[in-house]
XYZ file of N, CA and C in Angstrom:
702
model
N 10.918 26.503 -3.253
C 9.652 26.554 -4.136
C 8.493 27.062 -3.218
N 7.537 27.897 -3.844
C 6.457 28.488 -3.200
C 5.422 27.449 -3.093
N 4.733 27.487 -1.913
C 3.661 26.292 -1.725
C 2.552 26.859 -1.530
N 1.500 26.565 -2.412
C -0.084 26.670 -2.122
C -0.366 26.192 -0.940
N -1.425 26.815 -0.212
C -1.861 26.104 0.912
C -3.358 26.803 1.105
N -4.332 25.998 1.916
C -5.613 26.372 2.217
C -5.851 26.301 3.728
N -6.360 27.175 4.186
C -6.676 27.243 5.610
C -8.126 26.630 5.892
N -8.792 26.025 4.781
C -10.169 25.639 4.873
C -9.925 24.161 5.764
N -10.758 24.252 6.699
C -10.891 23.144 7.814
C -9.726 23.247 8.871
N -9.143 24.621 8.790
C -8.227 24.993 9.890
C -7.005 24.121 9.613
N -6.615 23.719 8.458
C -5.394 23.171 8.205
C -4.452 24.075 7.440
N -3.262 24.558 7.974
C -2.488 25.441 7.523
C -0.835 25.087 7.493
N -0.557 23.911 7.821
C 0.668 23.488 7.944
C 1.226 23.157 6.549
N 1.864 24.025 5.864
C 2.259 23.734 4.515
C 3.499 22.691 4.475
N 4.041 22.437 5.569
C 5.222 21.382 5.836
C 4.549 19.958 5.376
N 3.270 19.849 5.445
C 2.688 18.620 5.098
C 2.956 18.246 3.664
N 2.964 19.210 2.822
C 3.566 18.792 1.313
C 4.926 18.915 1.207
N 5.419 19.814 1.751
C 7.001 20.191 1.627
C 7.783 18.950 2.077
N 7.437 18.357 2.978
C 8.200 17.181 3.593
C 8.351 16.017 2.551
N 7.449 15.763 1.843
C 7.521 14.837 0.513
C 8.477 15.219 -0.299
N 8.668 16.456 -0.740
C 9.664 16.814 -1.762
C 10.995 16.863 -1.152
N 11.153 17.089 0.256
C 12.517 16.946 0.874
C 13.168 15.611 1.089
N 12.256 14.697 1.027
C 12.772 13.265 1.398
C 12.541 12.311 0.339
N 11.970 12.599 -0.802
C 11.550 11.692 -1.995
C 11.915 12.415 -3.323
N 12.418 11.517 -4.307
C 12.718 12.018 -5.540
C 11.550 12.181 -6.433
N 10.665 13.331 -6.071
C 9.470 13.589 -6.787
C 9.537 15.029 -6.853
N 8.739 15.614 -7.925
C 8.597 17.077 -8.102
C 7.769 17.922 -7.607
N 6.697 17.173 -7.242
C 5.346 17.822 -6.696
C 4.621 17.009 -5.776
N 3.774 17.638 -4.930
C 2.967 16.927 -3.890
C 1.609 17.679 -3.580
N 0.734 16.891 -3.464
C -0.558 17.552 -2.869
C -1.215 16.654 -1.874
N -1.728 17.219 -0.683
C -2.338 16.576 0.349
C -3.916 17.015 0.302
N -4.779 15.993 0.552
C -6.179 16.235 0.684
C -6.919 15.559 1.889
N -7.724 16.003 2.314
C -8.550 15.430 3.288
C -9.640 14.763 2.658
N -9.875 13.516 2.905
C -10.551 12.629 1.945
C -11.145 11.466 2.794
N -12.590 11.436 3.108
C -13.158 10.446 3.855
C -13.691 10.933 4.877
N -14.630 10.117 5.545
C -15.227 10.557 6.719
C -16.233 11.533 6.688
N -16.517 12.258 7.818
C -17.582 13.298 7.840
C -17.209 14.658 7.348
N -15.892 14.855 7.060
C -15.244 16.141 6.688
C -15.296 16.151 5.088
N -15.947 17.266 4.716
C -15.885 17.500 3.130
C -14.593 17.380 2.467
N -14.622 16.672 1.365
C -13.333 16.582 0.716
C -12.617 17.840 0.266
N -11.444 18.097 0.887
C -10.658 19.420 0.596
C -9.208 19.093 0.352
N -8.707 19.724 -0.631
C -7.342 19.911 -0.885
C -6.681 20.852 0.366
N -5.685 20.248 0.974
C -5.211 21.079 2.091
C -3.756 21.763 1.701
N -3.036 21.251 0.885
C -1.753 21.904 0.339
C -1.341 21.318 -1.026
N -0.702 22.306 -1.890
C 0.151 21.739 -3.011
C 1.383 22.471 -3.167
N 2.278 21.784 -3.728
C 3.635 22.527 -3.691
C 3.746 23.376 -4.833
N 2.898 23.281 -6.037
C 2.871 23.876 -6.945
C 1.746 23.970 -7.915
N 1.551 24.624 -8.947
C 0.298 24.612 -9.697
C -0.077 23.405 -10.434
N 0.868 22.575 -10.823
C 0.670 21.330 -11.467
C 0.043 20.301 -10.576
N 0.665 20.356 -9.326
C 0.266 19.357 -8.181
C -1.196 19.548 -7.872
N -1.529 20.987 -7.698
C -2.942 21.296 -7.475
C -3.869 20.974 -8.794
N -3.447 21.173 -9.877
C -4.073 20.892 -11.194
C -4.498 19.251 -11.068
N -3.549 18.697 -10.823
C -3.837 17.178 -10.945
C -4.699 16.777 -9.766
N -4.836 17.283 -8.622
C -5.829 17.165 -7.691
C -7.253 17.479 -8.307
N -7.089 18.734 -8.842
C -8.531 19.371 -9.271
C -9.027 18.543 -10.385
N -8.281 18.047 -11.359
C -8.716 17.368 -12.546
C -9.482 16.123 -11.964
N -8.830 15.321 -11.118
C -9.472 14.068 -10.652
C -10.595 14.335 -9.612
N -10.562 15.492 -9.066
C -11.762 15.753 -8.375
C -12.890 16.099 -9.375
N -12.775 16.968 -10.412
C -13.729 17.479 -11.352
C -14.281 16.152 -12.037
N -13.418 15.145 -12.427
C -13.686 14.023 -13.426
C -14.178 12.893 -12.501
N -13.943 12.932 -11.167
C -14.698 11.791 -10.400
C -13.698 10.484 -10.767
N -12.439 10.558 -11.378
C -11.864 9.295 -11.516
C -10.393 9.686 -11.372
N -9.490 8.641 -11.447
C -8.147 8.945 -11.282
C -7.494 8.211 -9.962
N -6.049 7.918 -9.940
C -5.480 7.227 -8.935
C -5.811 7.491 -7.442
N -6.116 8.853 -7.224
C -6.730 9.285 -5.872
C -7.906 8.446 -5.476
N -8.741 8.309 -6.239
C -10.002 7.680 -6.009
C -9.627 6.140 -5.740
N -8.797 5.580 -6.799
C -8.318 4.184 -6.532
C -7.720 3.941 -5.225
N -6.865 4.740 -4.863
C -6.243 4.698 -3.563
C -7.124 4.912 -2.534
N -8.157 5.645 -2.538
C -9.138 5.893 -1.423
C -9.972 4.701 -1.157
N -10.326 4.082 -2.432
C -11.125 2.931 -2.532
C -10.609 1.678 -1.868
N -9.293 1.304 -2.279
C -8.596 0.244 -1.824
C -7.758 0.301 -0.637
N -7.670 1.579 -0.269
C -6.727 1.954 0.992
C -5.295 1.409 0.717
N -4.839 1.370 -0.591
C -3.449 0.768 -0.748
C -2.765 1.968 -1.857
N -1.452 1.958 -1.823
C -0.851 2.953 -2.671
C -1.104 2.606 -4.093
N -1.054 3.576 -4.941
C -1.096 3.375 -6.336
C -0.165 3.840 -6.952
N 0.865 3.009 -7.395
C 2.119 3.428 -7.895
C 2.222 3.260 -9.701
N 2.613 4.306 -10.187
C 2.468 4.391 -11.646
C 3.801 5.115 -12.160
N 4.812 4.091 -12.131
C 6.265 4.736 -12.413
C 6.449 5.361 -14.040
N 5.592 4.774 -14.908
C 5.600 5.219 -16.351
C 4.084 5.264 -16.692
N 3.482 6.487 -16.076
C 2.007 6.397 -16.259
C 1.637 6.751 -17.740
N 2.595 7.264 -18.294
C 2.129 7.582 -19.893
C 2.120 6.417 -20.828
N 2.787 5.395 -20.335
C 3.110 4.412 -21.253
C 2.057 3.172 -21.485
N 1.108 3.162 -20.490
C 0.054 2.007 -20.581
C -1.180 2.853 -20.481
N -2.461 1.914 -20.870
C -3.694 2.449 -20.768
C -4.257 2.125 -19.449
N -5.305 3.037 -18.898
C -5.631 3.026 -17.616
C -7.291 2.941 -17.501
N -7.897 1.670 -17.844
C -9.140 1.598 -18.015
C -10.031 1.989 -16.763
N -9.421 2.060 -15.491
C -10.133 2.751 -14.424
C -10.274 4.114 -14.385
N -9.342 4.957 -15.205
C -9.418 6.511 -15.336
C -9.017 6.832 -16.655
N -9.646 6.404 -17.715
C -9.114 6.823 -19.000
C -9.210 8.384 -19.358
N -10.284 9.055 -18.899
C -10.246 10.439 -19.276
C -9.395 11.199 -18.520
N -8.920 10.840 -17.359
C -7.967 11.553 -16.472
C -6.587 11.063 -17.249
N -6.588 10.078 -17.736
C -5.135 9.737 -18.305
C -4.890 10.584 -19.561
N -5.896 10.466 -20.467
C -6.058 11.484 -21.570
C -5.605 12.962 -21.203
N -6.090 13.514 -20.242
C -5.780 14.939 -19.597
C -4.307 14.999 -19.199
N -3.794 13.676 -18.426
C -2.378 13.696 -18.028
C -1.516 13.943 -19.335
N -1.776 13.497 -20.466
C -0.828 13.610 -21.783
C -0.556 15.022 -21.903
N -1.232 15.943 -21.608
C -1.230 17.404 -21.776
C -0.161 17.792 -20.916
N 0.466 17.152 -19.802
C 1.101 17.800 -18.720
C 2.442 17.202 -18.995
N 3.421 17.635 -18.168
C 4.847 17.085 -18.198
C 4.972 15.954 -17.346
N 3.773 15.401 -16.620
C 3.974 14.221 -15.629
C 4.344 12.846 -16.248
N 5.388 12.139 -15.635
C 5.782 10.762 -16.070
C 5.363 9.841 -15.107
N 5.269 10.158 -13.876
C 5.157 9.156 -12.856
C 4.246 9.690 -11.718
N 3.380 8.743 -11.370
C 2.564 9.270 -10.168
C 2.597 8.263 -8.937
N 2.560 8.820 -7.924
C 2.465 8.025 -6.756
C 1.501 8.526 -5.643
N 0.540 7.488 -5.403
C -0.524 8.078 -4.492
C -0.566 7.065 -3.301
N -0.656 7.774 -2.165
C -0.668 6.943 -0.839
C -1.815 7.399 -0.284
N -2.548 6.562 0.366
C -3.769 6.741 1.196
C -3.242 6.972 2.698
N -3.883 8.197 3.133
C -3.635 8.546 4.630
C -4.756 7.818 5.529
N -4.139 6.796 6.266
C -5.031 6.086 7.037
C -4.495 5.741 8.330
N -5.395 5.529 9.432
C -5.070 5.210 10.736
C -5.964 4.187 11.116
N -5.370 2.984 11.174
C -6.238 1.874 11.474
C -7.390 1.624 10.432
N -8.779 1.786 10.895
C -9.728 1.829 10.126
C -10.321 3.083 9.648
N -9.485 4.162 10.122
C -9.942 5.521 9.822
C -9.428 6.021 8.509
N -10.264 6.540 7.484
C -9.729 7.217 6.385
C -9.563 8.714 6.582
N -8.251 9.051 6.584
C -8.120 10.650 6.845
C -8.028 11.493 5.504
N -7.146 10.949 4.367
C -6.921 11.618 3.372
C -6.055 10.978 2.316
N -5.611 11.724 1.511
C -4.776 11.299 0.195
C -3.592 12.069 0.068
N -2.419 11.441 -0.268
C -1.267 12.406 -0.610
C -1.114 12.069 -2.253
N -0.832 12.952 -3.001
C -0.618 12.664 -4.522
C 0.805 13.113 -4.853
N 1.735 12.360 -5.187
C 3.046 12.671 -5.614
C 3.404 12.486 -7.064
N 3.937 13.472 -7.883
C 4.139 13.396 -9.248
C 5.683 13.487 -9.441
N 6.171 13.054 -10.710
C 7.429 13.241 -11.011
C 7.481 13.456 -12.499
N 8.437 14.560 -12.977
C 8.389 14.494 -14.590
C 9.494 13.828 -14.944
N 10.111 12.575 -14.292
C 10.893 11.792 -14.705
C 10.374 10.319 -14.460
N 10.160 9.443 -15.435
C 9.743 8.130 -15.200
C 10.626 7.288 -14.314
N 10.136 6.338 -13.468
C 10.955 5.744 -12.619
C 10.196 5.148 -11.339
N 10.479 4.041 -10.803
C 9.983 3.280 -9.723
C 10.616 3.942 -8.585
N 9.777 3.922 -7.469
C 10.371 4.259 -6.006
C 10.986 3.022 -5.732
N 12.233 3.196 -5.111
C 12.893 1.880 -4.527
C 12.412 1.723 -3.216
N 12.759 0.588 -2.653
C 12.229 0.005 -1.381
C 12.384 1.233 -0.285
N 13.492 1.911 -0.439
C 13.866 2.732 0.713
C 13.019 3.951 0.625
N 12.710 4.397 -0.565
C 11.876 5.363 -0.776
C 10.376 5.061 -0.544
N 9.891 4.015 -0.884
C 8.542 3.445 -0.430
C 8.396 3.579 0.935
N 9.579 3.039 1.698
C 9.285 2.956 3.360
C 9.275 4.372 3.800
N 10.101 5.322 3.211
C 10.034 6.751 3.641
C 8.657 7.260 3.400
N 7.969 7.014 2.121
C 6.817 7.492 1.778
C 5.719 7.148 2.782
N 5.873 5.870 3.271
C 4.792 5.238 4.041
C 4.944 5.796 5.467
N 6.033 6.069 5.998
C 6.342 6.764 7.340
C 5.734 8.251 7.230
N 6.068 8.912 6.092
C 5.659 10.323 6.014
C 4.104 10.260 5.754
N 3.571 9.245 5.263
C 1.935 9.103 5.139
C 1.463 8.959 6.389
N 1.874 8.169 7.269
C 1.344 7.870 8.582
C 1.396 9.265 9.425
N 2.596 9.942 9.458
C 3.012 11.250 10.079
C 1.895 12.200 9.674
N 1.809 12.378 8.380
C 0.678 13.150 7.901
C -0.679 13.032 8.147
N -1.244 11.794 8.288
C -2.306 11.263 8.695
C -2.742 11.808 10.117
N -1.674 11.586 11.068
C -1.979 12.067 12.419
C -1.927 13.505 12.494
N -1.044 14.405 11.638
C -1.122 15.632 11.760
C -2.632 16.258 11.131
N -2.969 15.778 10.174
C -4.273 16.041 9.711
C -5.398 15.740 10.809
N -5.308 14.639 11.324
C -6.354 14.231 12.304
C -6.435 15.168 13.590
N -5.062 15.598 14.001
C -5.041 16.396 15.146
C -5.547 17.800 14.583
N -5.391 18.335 13.415
C -5.817 19.666 13.008
C -7.444 19.700 13.119
N -7.871 18.547 12.410
C -9.423 18.206 12.214
C -10.110 18.199 13.659
N -9.488 17.520 14.666
C -9.959 17.491 15.980
C -9.980 18.728 16.713
N -8.895 19.652 16.559
C -8.758 20.730 17.094
C -9.833 21.930 16.611
N -10.096 21.713 15.192
C -10.831 22.679 14.541
C -12.338 22.439 14.837
N -12.626 21.045 15.182
C -14.019 20.736 15.427
C -14.283 21.407 16.820
N -13.347 21.212 17.745
C -13.464 21.514 19.113
C -13.635 22.989 19.077
N -12.783 23.840 18.253
C -12.884 25.358 18.401
C -14.141 25.881 17.565
N -14.786 25.175 16.697
C -15.789 25.421 16.091
C -17.139 25.303 17.225
N -17.071 24.293 18.049
C -18.028 24.255 18.900
C -18.086 25.263 20.083
N -16.957 25.981 20.249
C -16.983 27.022 21.214
C -17.039 28.370 20.542
N -16.648 28.320 19.488
C -16.481 29.789 18.884
C -17.026 29.696 17.525
N -18.345 29.635 17.425
C -19.111 29.291 16.122
C -19.081 30.712 15.258
N -19.306 31.703 16.007
C -19.052 32.971 15.181
C -17.789 33.338 14.509
N -16.698 33.064 15.516
C -15.402 33.516 15.073
C -15.045 32.588 13.747
N -15.223 31.240 14.053
C -15.131 30.332 13.035
C -15.546 30.766 11.611
N -16.963 31.052 11.794
C -17.604 31.527 10.629
C -17.041 32.638 9.847
N -16.427 33.514 10.482
C -15.849 34.838 10.019
C -14.501 34.301 9.423
N -13.758 33.444 10.085
C -12.665 32.818 9.243
C -12.873 32.199 8.064
N -13.844 31.196 8.103
C -14.243 30.339 6.991
C -14.516 31.263 5.813
N -15.493 32.284 6.080
C -15.824 33.129 4.902
C -14.359 33.635 4.298
N -13.200 33.934 5.034
C -12.135 34.677 4.441
C -11.425 33.672 3.747
N -11.373 32.325 4.297
C -10.704 31.146 3.852
C -11.234 31.020 2.204
N -12.348 31.107 2.019
C -13.216 30.894 0.758
C -12.319 31.198 -0.478
N -11.696 32.307 -0.297
C -10.886 32.989 -1.479
C -9.667 32.164 -1.666
N -9.372 31.351 -1.009
C -8.089 30.278 -1.391
C -8.174 29.749 -2.596
N -7.129 29.728 -3.392
C -7.133 29.161 -4.738
C -7.241 27.474 -4.664
N -7.219 26.995 -3.272
C -7.411 25.504 -3.242
C -8.684 25.282 -2.455
N -9.356 26.130 -1.882
C -10.641 26.011 -1.232
C -11.750 25.403 -2.235
N -12.637 24.458 -1.601
C -13.588 23.857 -2.228
C -15.077 24.131 -1.501
N -14.886 24.911 -0.797
C -16.233 25.453 0.087
C -17.283 25.667 -0.875
N -17.002 26.469 -1.926
C -18.003 26.996 -2.825
C -18.686 25.703 -3.675
N -17.781 24.799 -3.809
C -18.329 23.553 -4.519
C -19.251 22.822 -3.574
N -18.882 22.698 -2.307
C -19.717 22.021 -1.267
C -21.035 22.907 -1.261
N -21.015 24.329 -1.318
C -22.169 25.011 -1.093
C -23.076 24.869 -2.403
N -22.456 24.735 -3.551
C -23.173 24.521 -4.702
C -23.698 23.079 -4.767
N -23.208 22.117 -4.212
C -23.846 20.871 -4.219
C -24.946 20.796 -3.460
N -25.113 21.296 -2.361
C -26.145 21.605 -1.359
C -27.331 22.144 -2.147
N -27.080 23.179 -3.004
C -28.011 24.044 -3.634
C -28.847 23.226 -4.734
N -27.860 22.227 -5.485
C -28.390 21.279 -6.623
C -29.115 20.306 -5.854
N -28.720 19.924 -4.753
C -29.431 18.864 -3.952
C -30.853 19.104 -3.872
N -31.119 20.545 -3.465
C -32.516 20.925 -3.192
C -33.305 21.048 -4.480
N -32.509 21.609 -5.417
C -33.094 22.095 -6.730
C -33.662 20.750 -7.372
N -33.011 19.682 -7.190
C -32.995 18.474 -8.077
C -33.622 17.288 -7.169
N -33.849 17.659 -5.688
C -34.316 16.611 -4.972
C -33.572 15.089 -5.031
N -32.150 15.393 -4.996
C -31.411 14.131 -5.179
C -30.366 13.994 -4.054
N -29.572 13.035 -4.071
C -28.689 12.873 -2.863
C -27.389 13.794 -3.149
N -26.694 13.999 -2.014
C -25.493 14.828 -2.213
C -24.463 14.173 -3.193
N -24.374 12.808 -3.360
C -23.498 12.243 -4.431
C -24.071 12.492 -5.864
N -25.321 12.383 -5.804
C -25.800 12.732 -7.367
C -25.797 14.226 -7.635
N -25.970 15.072 -6.726
C -25.751 16.468 -6.796
C -24.310 16.826 -7.486
N -23.383 16.247 -6.818
C -22.084 16.610 -7.463
C -21.819 15.967 -8.535
N -22.439 14.668 -8.889
C -22.338 14.160 -10.229
C -22.825 15.164 -11.316
N -23.944 15.779 -11.154
C -24.650 16.715 -12.023
C -23.683 17.893 -12.035
N -22.981 18.324 -11.155
C -22.064 19.510 -11.276
C -20.839 19.073 -12.259
N -20.459 17.839 -11.900
C -19.165 17.212 -12.938
C -19.742 17.080 -14.135
N -20.954 16.570 -14.389
C -21.388 16.423 -15.542
C -21.688 17.585 -16.544
N -22.110 18.575 -16.011
C -22.382 20.009 -16.550
C -20.920 20.576 -16.942
N -20.035 20.460 -16.080
C -18.703 20.947 -16.117
C -18.097 20.375 -17.412
N -18.135 19.041 -17.434
C -17.502 18.197 -18.635
C -18.288 18.543 -19.830
N -19.623 18.637 -19.827
C -20.339 18.905 -21.242
C -19.990 20.172 -21.715
N -19.781 21.230 -20.641
C -19.481 22.533 -21.272
C -18.029 23.043 -21.134
N -17.158 21.943 -21.031
C -15.681 22.223 -21.349
C -14.956 22.960 -20.292
N -15.692 23.140 -18.957
C -15.282 23.981 -18.136
C -14.899 23.244 -16.589
N -14.571 23.887 -15.536
C -14.320 23.140 -14.305
C -15.378 23.122 -13.380
N -15.423 22.201 -12.481
C -16.490 22.093 -11.489
C -16.601 23.518 -10.487
N -15.347 23.843 -10.319
C -15.147 25.137 -9.534
C -15.942 26.328 -10.319
N -15.752 26.333 -11.607
C -16.562 27.383 -12.334
C -17.920 27.260 -12.386
N -18.423 26.216 -12.395
C -20.007 25.810 -12.612
C -20.576 26.154 -11.081
N -19.752 25.639 -10.045
C -20.162 26.081 -8.664
C -20.175 27.425 -8.440
N -19.353 28.192 -8.857
C -19.491 29.692 -8.805
C -20.856 30.284 -9.440
N -21.080 29.552 -10.427
C -22.493 30.333 -11.175
C -23.574 29.647 -10.489
N -23.634 28.540 -9.887
C -24.577 28.066 -9.247
C -24.836 28.906 -7.877
N -23.851 29.177 -7.139
C -23.826 29.951 -5.929
C -24.134 31.448 -6.284
N -23.851 32.127 -7.330
C -24.132 33.183 -7.755
C -25.596 33.160 -8.492
N -26.214 32.129 -8.521
C -27.692 32.111 -9.142
C -27.562 32.470 -10.652
N -26.378 32.417 -11.310
C -26.339 32.512 -12.752
C -26.869 31.095 -13.382
N -26.825 30.147 -12.602
C -27.154 28.760 -13.258
C -27.921 28.003 -12.072
N -29.059 27.722 -12.628
C -30.075 26.819 -11.840
C -30.347 25.462 -12.254
N -30.236 24.359 -11.776
C -30.568 23.123 -12.209
C -32.026 22.754 -11.903
N -32.483 22.233 -12.811
C -33.939 21.774 -12.939
C -34.018 20.479 -13.821
N -35.275 19.871 -13.824
C -35.609 18.584 -14.624
C -35.106 18.939 -16.062
N -35.186 20.314 -16.395
C -35.080 20.425 -17.896
C -33.686 20.856 -18.253
N -32.819 20.801 -17.035
C -31.252 21.535 -17.301
C -30.535 20.521 -18.268
N -29.524 21.091 -18.960
C -28.841 20.141 -20.028
C -27.631 19.711 -19.272
């Protein structure tokens, strides 16, 4: 299976996602850097649906990935289509248009440090048994260490080779998983509206939702200056 990956943040290890498919009864996986001083970014996805599930939750600001990040506990939904989800109703509605039957989300943590999130999906409903849950937790810990190692090495390289890193970053912006343009647009809206980074991202999400498009598309318009937010913006 071909795997999507992003070199944003210097993370290029596509095995981070593939390992979960090799050892667990799931159909797709996505790994994101999530938390701390590093901008939220998807690192890899095994397929378009895995990437889409991550993108939907990022755009909507709701979903099991946010719940797992907040509680620092796994969110296991073995029959995700069969129950209502008051914490993420809009994402659940969007989920009904996919073939996903089960979702398993694990936070990537090391002690008190939040490193990221791994999102797993299956097109067959069913619980992860005790052995599979144990494997998933071991893989999550290994993935957290690998992500942290990548991030630390990237920060060190950036400190020594700013110009080289800048060139590489520009090249990585074209990745189908990169959210660099969204972070850039958030900064622009922050200045235009004189709001916090959190509120700037909320404005991008609200505009995307109101116009039936994605945050990525809205960010592209902002960066290209086709769209400018102001007190009168809808």
